[in-house]
PDB file of C-alpha atoms in Angstrom:
ATOM      1  CA  UNK A   1       0.000   0.000   0.000  1.00  0.00           C
ATOM      2  CA  UNK A   2       2.704   2.459   1.020  1.00  0.00           C
ATOM      3  CA  UNK A   3       4.962   1.489  -1.900  1.00  0.00           C
ATOM      4  CA  UNK A   4       2.064   1.855  -4.322  1.00  0.00           C
ATOM      5  CA  UNK A   5       1.366   5.351  -2.969  1.00  0.00           C
ATOM      6  CA  UNK A   6       5.009   6.402  -3.084  1.00  0.00           C
ATOM      7  CA  UNK A   7       5.537   4.819  -6.504  1.00  0.00           C
ATOM      8  CA  UNK A   8       2.659   6.888  -7.900  1.00  0.00           C
ATOM      9  CA  UNK A   9       4.331  10.160  -6.993  1.00  0.00           C
ATOM     10  CA  UNK A  10       6.521  12.247  -9.267  1.00  0.00           C
ATOM     11  CA  UNK A  11      10.187  11.229  -8.700  1.00  0.00           C
ATOM     12  CA  UNK A  12      10.997  14.722  -7.405  1.00  0.00           C
ATOM     13  CA  UNK A  13       8.255  14.310  -4.791  1.00  0.00           C
ATOM     14  CA  UNK A  14       9.620  10.864  -3.945  1.00  0.00           C
ATOM     15  CA  UNK A  15      13.016  12.449  -3.381  1.00  0.00           C
ATOM     16  CA  UNK A  16      11.409  15.175  -1.286  1.00  0.00           C
ATOM     17  CA  UNK A  17       9.762  12.481   0.821  1.00  0.00           C
ATOM     18  CA  UNK A  18      13.092  10.667   1.275  1.00  0.00           C
ATOM     19  CA  UNK A  19      14.877  13.861   2.251  1.00  0.00           C
ATOM     20  CA  UNK A  20      12.095  14.761   4.664  1.00  0.00           C
ATOM     21  CA  UNK A  21      12.468  11.366   6.354  1.00  0.00           C
ATOM     22  CA  UNK A  22      16.171  12.013   6.986  1.00  0.00           C
ATOM     23  CA  UNK A  23      15.340  15.489   8.268  1.00  0.00           C
ATOM     24  CA  UNK A  24      12.760  14.017  10.619  1.00  0.00           C
ATOM     25  CA  UNK A  25      15.224  11.466  11.977  1.00  0.00           C
ATOM     26  CA  UNK A  26      17.734  14.252  12.531  1.00  0.00           C
ATOM     27  CA  UNK A  27      15.103  16.069  14.563  1.00  0.00           C
ATOM     28  CA  UNK A  28      14.490  12.878  16.524  1.00  0.00           C
ATOM     29  CA  UNK A  29      18.181  12.681  17.371  1.00  0.00           C
ATOM     30  CA  UNK A  30      18.318  16.372  18.253  1.00  0.00           C
ATOM     31  CA  UNK A  31      15.391  15.867  20.661  1.00  0.00           C
ATOM     32  CA  UNK A  32      17.813  14.061  22.984  1.00  0.00           C
ATOM     33  CA  UNK A  33      18.715  17.541  24.207  1.00  0.00           C
ATOM     34  CA  UNK A  34      15.448  17.567  26.169  1.00  0.00           C
ATOM     35  CA  UNK A  35      16.689  14.631  28.225  1.00  0.00           C
ATOM     36  CA  UNK A  36      20.470  15.142  28.431  1.00  0.00           C
ATOM     37  CA  UNK A  37      22.569  18.218  29.125  1.00  0.00           C
ATOM     38  CA  UNK A  38      25.893  16.741  28.033  1.00  0.00           C
ATOM     39  CA  UNK A  39      27.226  13.854  26.017  1.00  0.00           C
ATOM     40  CA  UNK A  40      30.247  11.829  27.044  1.00  0.00           C
ATOM     41  CA  UNK A  41      33.182  12.241  24.692  1.00  0.00           C
ATOM     42  CA  UNK A  42      33.577   8.509  24.076  1.00  0.00           C
ATOM     43  CA  UNK A  43      29.878   8.293  23.185  1.00  0.00           C
ATOM     44  CA  UNK A  44      30.201  11.197  20.759  1.00  0.00           C
ATOM     45  CA  UNK A  45      33.255   9.571  19.149  1.00  0.00           C
ATOM     46  CA  UNK A  46      31.357   6.320  18.668  1.00  0.00           C
ATOM     47  CA  UNK A  47      28.385   8.185  17.169  1.00  0.00           C
ATOM     48  CA  UNK A  48      30.593  10.055  14.715  1.00  0.00           C
ATOM     49  CA  UNK A  49      32.321   6.800  13.780  1.00  0.00           C
ATOM     50  CA  UNK A  50      28.935   5.189  13.149  1.00  0.00           C
ATOM     51  CA  UNK A  51      27.936   8.053  10.857  1.00  0.00           C
ATOM     52  CA  UNK A  52      31.216   7.679   8.945  1.00  0.00           C
ATOM     53  CA  UNK A  53      30.652   3.956   8.468  1.00  0.00           C
ATOM     54  CA  UNK A  54      27.150   4.462   7.074  1.00  0.00           C
ATOM     55  CA  UNK A  55      28.407   7.102   4.625  1.00  0.00           C
ATOM     56  CA  UNK A  56      31.314   4.929   3.419  1.00  0.00           C
ATOM     57  CA  UNK A  57      29.053   1.928   2.771  1.00  0.00           C
ATOM     58  CA  UNK A  58      26.405   4.073   1.065  1.00  0.00           C
ATOM     59  CA  UNK A  59      29.046   5.683  -1.119  1.00  0.00           C
ATOM     60  CA  UNK A  60      30.025   2.340  -2.590  1.00  0.00           C
ATOM     61  CA  UNK A  61      26.909   0.136  -2.666  1.00  0.00           C
ATOM     62  CA  UNK A  62      24.306   2.813  -3.332  1.00  0.00           C
ATOM     63  CA  UNK A  63      26.321   5.214  -5.489  1.00  0.00           C
ATOM     64  CA  UNK A  64      29.659   4.120  -6.979  1.00  0.00           C
ATOM     65  CA  UNK A  65      28.681   0.547  -7.898  1.00  0.00           C
ATOM     66  CA  UNK A  66      25.507   1.699  -9.729  1.00  0.00           C
ATOM     67  CA  UNK A  67      27.522   4.454 -11.428  1.00  0.00           C
ATOM     68  CA  UNK A  68      29.919   1.867 -12.857  1.00  0.00           C
ATOM     69  CA  UNK A  69      27.013  -0.356 -13.901  1.00  0.00           C
ATOM     70  CA  UNK A  70      25.160   2.446 -15.687  1.00  0.00           C
ATOM     71  CA  UNK A  71      28.345   3.461 -17.520  1.00  0.00           C
ATOM     72  CA  UNK A  72      28.759  -0.101 -18.795  1.00  0.00           C
ATOM     73  CA  UNK A  73      25.136  -0.255 -19.926  1.00  0.00           C
ATOM     74  CA  UNK A  74      25.562   2.964 -21.896  1.00  0.00           C
ATOM     75  CA  UNK A  75      28.614   1.595 -23.697  1.00  0.00           C
ATOM     76  CA  UNK A  76      30.953   4.063 -21.979  1.00  0.00           C
ATOM     77  CA  UNK A  77      34.348   3.379 -20.448  1.00  0.00           C
ATOM     78  CA  UNK A  78      33.140   1.832 -17.165  1.00  0.00           C
ATOM     79  CA  UNK A  79      35.473   3.769 -14.894  1.00  0.00           C
ATOM     80  CA  UNK A  80      35.518   7.164 -16.606  1.00  0.00           C
ATOM     81  CA  UNK A  81      32.250   8.755 -15.441  1.00  0.00           C
ATOM     82  CA  UNK A  82      32.581   7.316 -11.907  1.00  0.00           C
ATOM     83  CA  UNK A  83      36.134   8.625 -11.581  1.00  0.00           C
ATOM     84  CA  UNK A  84      35.311  12.094 -12.920  1.00  0.00           C
ATOM     85  CA  UNK A  85      32.124  12.418 -10.869  1.00  0.00           C
ATOM     86  CA  UNK A  86      33.837  11.177  -7.699  1.00  0.00           C
ATOM     87  CA  UNK A  87      36.649  13.739  -7.952  1.00  0.00           C
ATOM     88  CA  UNK A  88      34.234  16.560  -8.782  1.00  0.00           C
ATOM     89  CA  UNK A  89      32.174  15.688  -5.703  1.00  0.00           C
ATOM     90  CA  UNK A  90      35.210  16.035  -3.457  1.00  0.00           C
ATOM     91  CA  UNK A  91      36.226  19.298  -5.112  1.00  0.00           C
ATOM     92  CA  UNK A  92      32.698  20.634  -4.646  1.00  0.00           C
ATOM     93  CA  UNK A  93      32.827  20.134  -0.869  1.00  0.00           C
ATOM     94  CA  UNK A  94      36.335  21.600  -0.760  1.00  0.00           C
ATOM     95  CA  UNK A  95      35.027  24.691  -2.534  1.00  0.00           C
ATOM     96  CA  UNK A  96      32.223  25.000   0.007  1.00  0.00           C
ATOM     97  CA  UNK A  97      34.841  24.739   2.762  1.00  0.00           C
ATOM     98  CA  UNK A  98      36.539  27.783   1.252  1.00  0.00           C
ATOM     99  CA  UNK A  99      33.463  29.955   0.909  1.00  0.00           C
ATOM    100  CA  UNK A 100      31.317  28.951   3.909  1.00  0.00           C
ATOM    101  CA  UNK A 101      32.593  29.735   7.419  1.00  0.00           C
ATOM    102  CA  UNK A 102      32.199  26.731   9.729  1.00  0.00           C
ATOM    103  CA  UNK A 103      33.582  25.045  12.812  1.00  0.00           C
ATOM    104  CA  UNK A 104      33.950  21.334  13.388  1.00  0.00           C
ATOM    105  CA  UNK A 105      32.669  19.751  16.595  1.00  0.00           C
ATOM    106  CA  UNK A 106      35.100  19.830  19.498  1.00  0.00           C
ATOM    107  CA  UNK A 107      37.166  22.737  18.144  1.00  0.00           C
ATOM    108  CA  UNK A 108      37.640  26.164  19.671  1.00  0.00           C
ATOM    109  CA  UNK A 109      36.177  29.153  17.822  1.00  0.00           C
ATOM    110  CA  UNK A 110      39.670  30.217  16.721  1.00  0.00           C
ATOM    111  CA  UNK A 111      39.880  27.090  14.557  1.00  0.00           C
ATOM    112  CA  UNK A 112      36.931  28.054  12.395  1.00  0.00           C
ATOM    113  CA  UNK A 113      37.471  27.372   8.689  1.00  0.00           C
ATOM    114  CA  UNK A 114      36.452  29.387   5.658  1.00  0.00           C
ATOM    115  CA  UNK A 115      36.436  33.173   5.296  1.00  0.00           C
ATOM    116  CA  UNK A 116      36.754  35.356   8.413  1.00  0.00           C
ATOM    117  CA  UNK A 117      33.426  35.985  10.102  1.00  0.00           C
ATOM    118  CA  UNK A 118      31.840  37.319  13.268  1.00  0.00           C
ATOM    119  CA  UNK A 119      29.378  34.430  13.461  1.00  0.00           C
ATOM    120  CA  UNK A 120      28.843  32.898  16.879  1.00  0.00           C
ATOM    121  CA  UNK A 121      30.246  29.466  17.641  1.00  0.00           C
ATOM    122  CA  UNK A 122      26.769  27.945  17.548  1.00  0.00           C
ATOM    123  CA  UNK A 123      26.199  29.226  14.017  1.00  0.00           C
ATOM    124  CA  UNK A 124      29.588  27.948  12.855  1.00  0.00           C
ATOM    125  CA  UNK A 125      28.872  24.478  14.272  1.00  0.00           C
ATOM    126  CA  UNK A 126      25.470  24.509  12.577  1.00  0.00           C
ATOM    127  CA  UNK A 127      27.043  25.394   9.229  1.00  0.00           C
ATOM    128  CA  UNK A 128      29.608  22.594   9.543  1.00  0.00           C
ATOM    129  CA  UNK A 129      26.897  19.937  10.000  1.00  0.00           C
ATOM    130  CA  UNK A 130      24.766  21.505   7.272  1.00  0.00           C
ATOM    131  CA  UNK A 131      27.645  21.363   4.783  1.00  0.00           C
ATOM    132  CA  UNK A 132      27.999  17.620   4.989  1.00  0.00           C
ATOM    133  CA  UNK A 133      24.249  17.090   4.807  1.00  0.00           C
ATOM    134  CA  UNK A 134      24.253  18.463   1.247  1.00  0.00           C
ATOM    135  CA  UNK A 135      25.846  15.376  -0.399  1.00  0.00           C
ATOM    136  CA  UNK A 136      23.558  13.119   1.615  1.00  0.00           C
ATOM    137  CA  UNK A 137      20.513  14.890   0.182  1.00  0.00           C
ATOM    138  CA  UNK A 138      21.960  14.720  -3.326  1.00  0.00           C
ATOM    139  CA  UNK A 139      22.579  10.990  -2.915  1.00  0.00           C
ATOM    140  CA  UNK A 140      18.954  10.390  -1.943  1.00  0.00           C
ATOM    141  CA  UNK A 141      17.653  12.438  -4.869  1.00  0.00           C
ATOM    142  CA  UNK A 142      19.891  10.715  -7.403  1.00  0.00           C
ATOM    143  CA  UNK A 143      18.836   7.294  -6.074  1.00  0.00           C
ATOM    144  CA  UNK A 144      15.135   8.103  -6.518  1.00  0.00           C
ATOM    145  CA  UNK A 145      15.853   9.550  -9.960  1.00  0.00           C
ATOM    146  CA  UNK A 146      17.684   6.388 -11.015  1.00  0.00           C
ATOM    147  CA  UNK A 147      14.798   4.234  -9.770  1.00  0.00           C
ATOM    148  CA  UNK A 148      12.317   6.317 -11.773  1.00  0.00           C
ATOM    149  CA  UNK A 149      14.385   5.836 -14.920  1.00  0.00           C
ATOM    150  CA  UNK A 150      14.411   2.072 -14.346  1.00  0.00           C
ATOM    151  CA  UNK A 151      18.108   1.780 -15.060  1.00  0.00           C
ATOM    152  CA  UNK A 152      20.095  -1.252 -13.988  1.00  0.00           C
ATOM    153  CA  UNK A 153      19.208  -2.624 -10.580  1.00  0.00           C
ATOM    154  CA  UNK A 154      17.984   0.732  -9.260  1.00  0.00           C
ATOM    155  CA  UNK A 155      14.658   0.263  -7.475  1.00  0.00           C
ATOM    156  CA  UNK A 156      12.292   2.351  -5.406  1.00  0.00           C
ATOM    157  CA  UNK A 157      12.825   0.117  -2.371  1.00  0.00           C
ATOM    158  CA  UNK A 158      16.590   0.534  -2.794  1.00  0.00           C
ATOM    159  CA  UNK A 159      16.231   4.319  -2.760  1.00  0.00           C
ATOM    160  CA  UNK A 160      14.075   4.042   0.355  1.00  0.00           C
ATOM    161  CA  UNK A 161      16.763   1.885   1.946  1.00  0.00           C
ATOM    162  CA  UNK A 162      19.379   4.538   1.243  1.00  0.00           C
ATOM    163  CA  UNK A 163      17.168   7.224   2.801  1.00  0.00           C
ATOM    164  CA  UNK A 164      16.629   5.055   5.871  1.00  0.00           C
ATOM    165  CA  UNK A 165      20.369   4.390   6.215  1.00  0.00           C
ATOM    166  CA  UNK A 166      21.260   8.057   5.958  1.00  0.00           C
ATOM    167  CA  UNK A 167      18.439   8.914   8.351  1.00  0.00           C
ATOM    168  CA  UNK A 168      19.760   6.421  10.910  1.00  0.00           C
ATOM    169  CA  UNK A 169      23.191   8.041  10.882  1.00  0.00           C
ATOM    170  CA  UNK A 170      21.576  11.493  11.053  1.00  0.00           C
ATOM    171  CA  UNK A 171      20.056  10.675  14.424  1.00  0.00           C
ATOM    172  CA  UNK A 172      23.369  10.683  16.339  1.00  0.00           C
ATOM    173  CA  UNK A 173      24.480  13.702  14.299  1.00  0.00           C
ATOM    174  CA  UNK A 174      21.446  15.659  15.472  1.00  0.00           C
ATOM    175  CA  UNK A 175      22.267  14.775  19.070  1.00  0.00           C
ATOM    176  CA  UNK A 176      25.970  15.490  18.502  1.00  0.00           C
ATOM    177  CA  UNK A 177      25.084  19.076  17.592  1.00  0.00           C
ATOM    178  CA  UNK A 178      22.212  19.904  19.932  1.00  0.00           C
ATOM    179  CA  UNK A 179      23.600  18.455  23.179  1.00  0.00           C
ATOM    180  CA  UNK A 180      26.980  20.267  23.054  1.00  0.00           C
ATOM    181  CA  UNK A 181      25.136  23.515  22.334  1.00  0.00           C
ATOM    182  CA  UNK A 182      23.001  22.900  25.414  1.00  0.00           C
ATOM    183  CA  UNK A 183      26.171  22.234  27.395  1.00  0.00           C
ATOM    184  CA  UNK A 184      27.432  25.689  26.411  1.00  0.00           C
ATOM    185  CA  UNK A 185      24.397  27.309  28.000  1.00  0.00           C
ATOM    186  CA  UNK A 186      21.951  27.475  25.087  1.00  0.00           C
ATOM    187  CA  UNK A 187      18.324  26.763  25.932  1.00  0.00           C
ATOM    188  CA  UNK A 188      17.033  23.269  25.167  1.00  0.00           C
ATOM    189  CA  UNK A 189      14.523  24.525  22.611  1.00  0.00           C
ATOM    190  CA  UNK A 190      17.056  26.636  20.760  1.00  0.00           C
ATOM    191  CA  UNK A 191      19.664  23.848  20.791  1.00  0.00           C
ATOM    192  CA  UNK A 192      17.039  21.464  19.398  1.00  0.00           C
ATOM    193  CA  UNK A 193      16.194  23.906  16.605  1.00  0.00           C
ATOM    194  CA  UNK A 194      19.858  24.186  15.627  1.00  0.00           C
ATOM    195  CA  UNK A 195      20.163  20.402  15.598  1.00  0.00           C
ATOM    196  CA  UNK A 196      17.110  19.663  13.476  1.00  0.00           C
ATOM    197  CA  UNK A 197      17.550  22.611  11.113  1.00  0.00           C
ATOM    198  CA  UNK A 198      21.037  21.396  10.166  1.00  0.00           C
ATOM    199  CA  UNK A 199      19.289  18.770   8.001  1.00  0.00           C
ATOM    200  CA  UNK A 200      16.770  21.069   6.310  1.00  0.00           C
ATOM    201  CA  UNK A 201      19.117  21.176   3.328  1.00  0.00           C
ATOM    202  CA  UNK A 202      18.632  17.437   2.707  1.00  0.00           C
ATOM    203  CA  UNK A 203      15.107  17.477   1.206  1.00  0.00           C
ATOM    204  CA  UNK A 204      16.124  20.510  -0.882  1.00  0.00           C
ATOM    205  CA  UNK A 205      19.274  18.814  -2.193  1.00  0.00           C
ATOM    206  CA  UNK A 206      17.299  15.596  -2.778  1.00  0.00           C
ATOM    207  CA  UNK A 207      14.851  17.356  -5.104  1.00  0.00           C
ATOM    208  CA  UNK A 208      17.738  19.005  -6.971  1.00  0.00           C
ATOM    209  CA  UNK A 209      19.501  15.654  -7.393  1.00  0.00           C
ATOM    210  CA  UNK A 210      16.407  13.878  -8.684  1.00  0.00           C
ATOM    211  CA  UNK A 211      15.499  16.705 -11.063  1.00  0.00           C
ATOM    212  CA  UNK A 212      19.033  16.834 -12.488  1.00  0.00           C
ATOM    213  CA  UNK A 213      19.204  13.169 -13.485  1.00  0.00           C
ATOM    214  CA  UNK A 214      15.638  13.138 -14.811  1.00  0.00           C
ATOM    215  CA  UNK A 215      16.238  16.154 -17.047  1.00  0.00           C
ATOM    216  CA  UNK A 216      19.645  14.999 -18.279  1.00  0.00           C
ATOM    217  CA  UNK A 217      19.741  11.200 -18.148  1.00  0.00           C
ATOM    218  CA  UNK A 218      23.391  10.861 -19.311  1.00  0.00           C
ATOM    219  CA  UNK A 219      24.361  12.730 -16.126  1.00  0.00           C
ATOM    220  CA  UNK A 220      23.293   9.808 -13.958  1.00  0.00           C
ATOM    221  CA  UNK A 221      26.658   7.979 -13.656  1.00  0.00           C
ATOM    222  CA  UNK A 222      28.386  11.301 -12.951  1.00  0.00           C
ATOM    223  CA  UNK A 223      25.716  12.360 -10.438  1.00  0.00           C
ATOM    224  CA  UNK A 224      25.918   9.082  -8.513  1.00  0.00           C
ATOM    225  CA  UNK A 225      29.707   9.274  -8.290  1.00  0.00           C
ATOM    226  CA  UNK A 226      29.578  13.017  -7.495  1.00  0.00           C
ATOM    227  CA  UNK A 227      27.449  12.313  -4.411  1.00  0.00           C
ATOM    228  CA  UNK A 228      29.809   9.493  -3.418  1.00  0.00           C
ATOM    229  CA  UNK A 229      32.879  11.699  -3.754  1.00  0.00           C
ATOM    230  CA  UNK A 230      31.298  14.470  -1.715  1.00  0.00           C
ATOM    231  CA  UNK A 231      30.345  12.029   1.043  1.00  0.00           C
ATOM    232  CA  UNK A 232      33.795  10.424   1.180  1.00  0.00           C
ATOM    233  CA  UNK A 233      35.428  13.862   1.384  1.00  0.00           C
ATOM    234  CA  UNK A 234      33.273  14.682   4.407  1.00  0.00           C
ATOM    235  CA  UNK A 235      34.077  11.342   6.043  1.00  0.00           C
ATOM    236  CA  UNK A 236      37.844  11.657   5.622  1.00  0.00           C
ATOM    237  CA  UNK A 237      38.128  15.401   6.230  1.00  0.00           C
ATOM    238  CA  UNK A 238      35.715  15.660   9.137  1.00  0.00           C
ATOM    239  CA  UNK A 239      34.006  12.636  10.668  1.00  0.00           C
ATOM    240  CA  UNK A 240      36.938  10.245  11.072  1.00  0.00           C
ATOM    241  CA  UNK A 241      39.397  12.861  12.392  1.00  0.00           C
ATOM    242  CA  UNK A 242      36.806  14.166  14.866  1.00  0.00           C
ATOM    243  CA  UNK A 243      35.921  10.684  16.086  1.00  0.00           C
ATOM    244  CA  UNK A 244      39.605   9.863  16.643  1.00  0.00           C
ATOM    245  CA  UNK A 245      40.789  13.197  18.053  1.00  0.00           C
ATOM    246  CA  UNK A 246      40.292  12.747  21.789  1.00  0.00           C
ATOM    247  CA  UNK A 247      40.813   9.155  22.788  1.00  0.00           C
ATOM    248  CA  UNK A 248      38.330   6.268  22.593  1.00  0.00           C
ATOM    249  CA  UNK A 249      39.774   5.426  19.188  1.00  0.00           C
ATOM    250  CA  UNK A 250      38.767   1.769  19.505  1.00  0.00           C
ATOM    251  CA  UNK A 251      35.155   2.699  20.242  1.00  0.00           C
ATOM    252  CA  UNK A 252      35.134   5.150  17.325  1.00  0.00           C
ATOM    253  CA  UNK A 253      36.506   2.457  15.012  1.00  0.00           C
ATOM    254  CA  UNK A 254      33.974  -0.102  16.208  1.00  0.00           C
ATOM    255  CA  UNK A 255      31.247   2.485  15.682  1.00  0.00           C
ATOM    256  CA  UNK A 256      32.453   2.985  12.110  1.00  0.00           C
ATOM    257  CA  UNK A 257      32.404  -0.745  11.461  1.00  0.00           C
ATOM    258  CA  UNK A 258      28.907  -1.046  12.928  1.00  0.00           C
ATOM    259  CA  UNK A 259      27.645   1.790  10.735  1.00  0.00           C
ATOM    260  CA  UNK A 260      29.249   0.227   7.665  1.00  0.00           C
ATOM    261  CA  UNK A 261      27.598  -3.136   8.347  1.00  0.00           C
ATOM    262  CA  UNK A 262      24.168  -1.589   9.017  1.00  0.00           C
ATOM    263  CA  UNK A 263      24.235   0.321   5.712  1.00  0.00           C
ATOM    264  CA  UNK A 264      25.616  -2.676   3.823  1.00  0.00           C
ATOM    265  CA  UNK A 265      22.803  -4.885   5.111  1.00  0.00           C
ATOM    266  CA  UNK A 266      20.178  -2.281   4.253  1.00  0.00           C
ATOM    267  CA  UNK A 267      21.502  -1.790   0.736  1.00  0.00           C
ATOM    268  CA  UNK A 268      22.040  -5.469  -0.111  1.00  0.00           C
ATOM    269  CA  UNK A 269      18.716  -6.590   1.372  1.00  0.00           C
ATOM    270  CA  UNK A 270      16.623  -3.742  -0.044  1.00  0.00           C
ATOM    271  CA  UNK A 271      18.646  -2.724  -3.114  1.00  0.00           C
TER     272      UNK A 271
END
């Protein structure tokens, strides 16, 4: 019943639905601020590791592997579009790092990246989380677009699985932003709003991703790999270093492995 309803929607609306689910799960994670004032560092490290594992697995099974498959089906050099799209995705996030001021979790305000700004620490932390939610939204949109085109093994249930996987890793991210803000003296309601609003970009990016591949079908292999490259850049530049920066490295690594396995199971079983 649900799949019939979702399958009857325009692919852009399907992508909007998927992005809204991940936003909602982010809000669910951010709601932890109403019950906890602080989060133990080892718990935060494990949560960040889990998020990294989900993104790594999604990058391969949900994005890069289909990109290679679609390139082969179109008679292209199998590795060319995936390689180009992957590198462009990383460069895109690097460009955003240059132009958007932001601050990674656990850092002092003086270590803010991007152009000089007078933004408060809370705003800089919000922007950092928002930046790496962009490729997640794009990935969801591209997956729904590929399912609508009926290319390769892309299916609606597979796109839903990707949205669920990304939503699961968004839950600890929402908590990882809202609870530290509460610990710095921000009100619970305001800290919650910062946490949940960091994912508002995901449904927007999802619609953009779906619309792009539907309007220009040959872009699909590039778009899939682009989202994968952007996600891997975020994992290597931000999530893994943050999860390993203050001890509890074993817990952070185990969290990463758990996240990887969860996303792998979701993708293989639903893809």
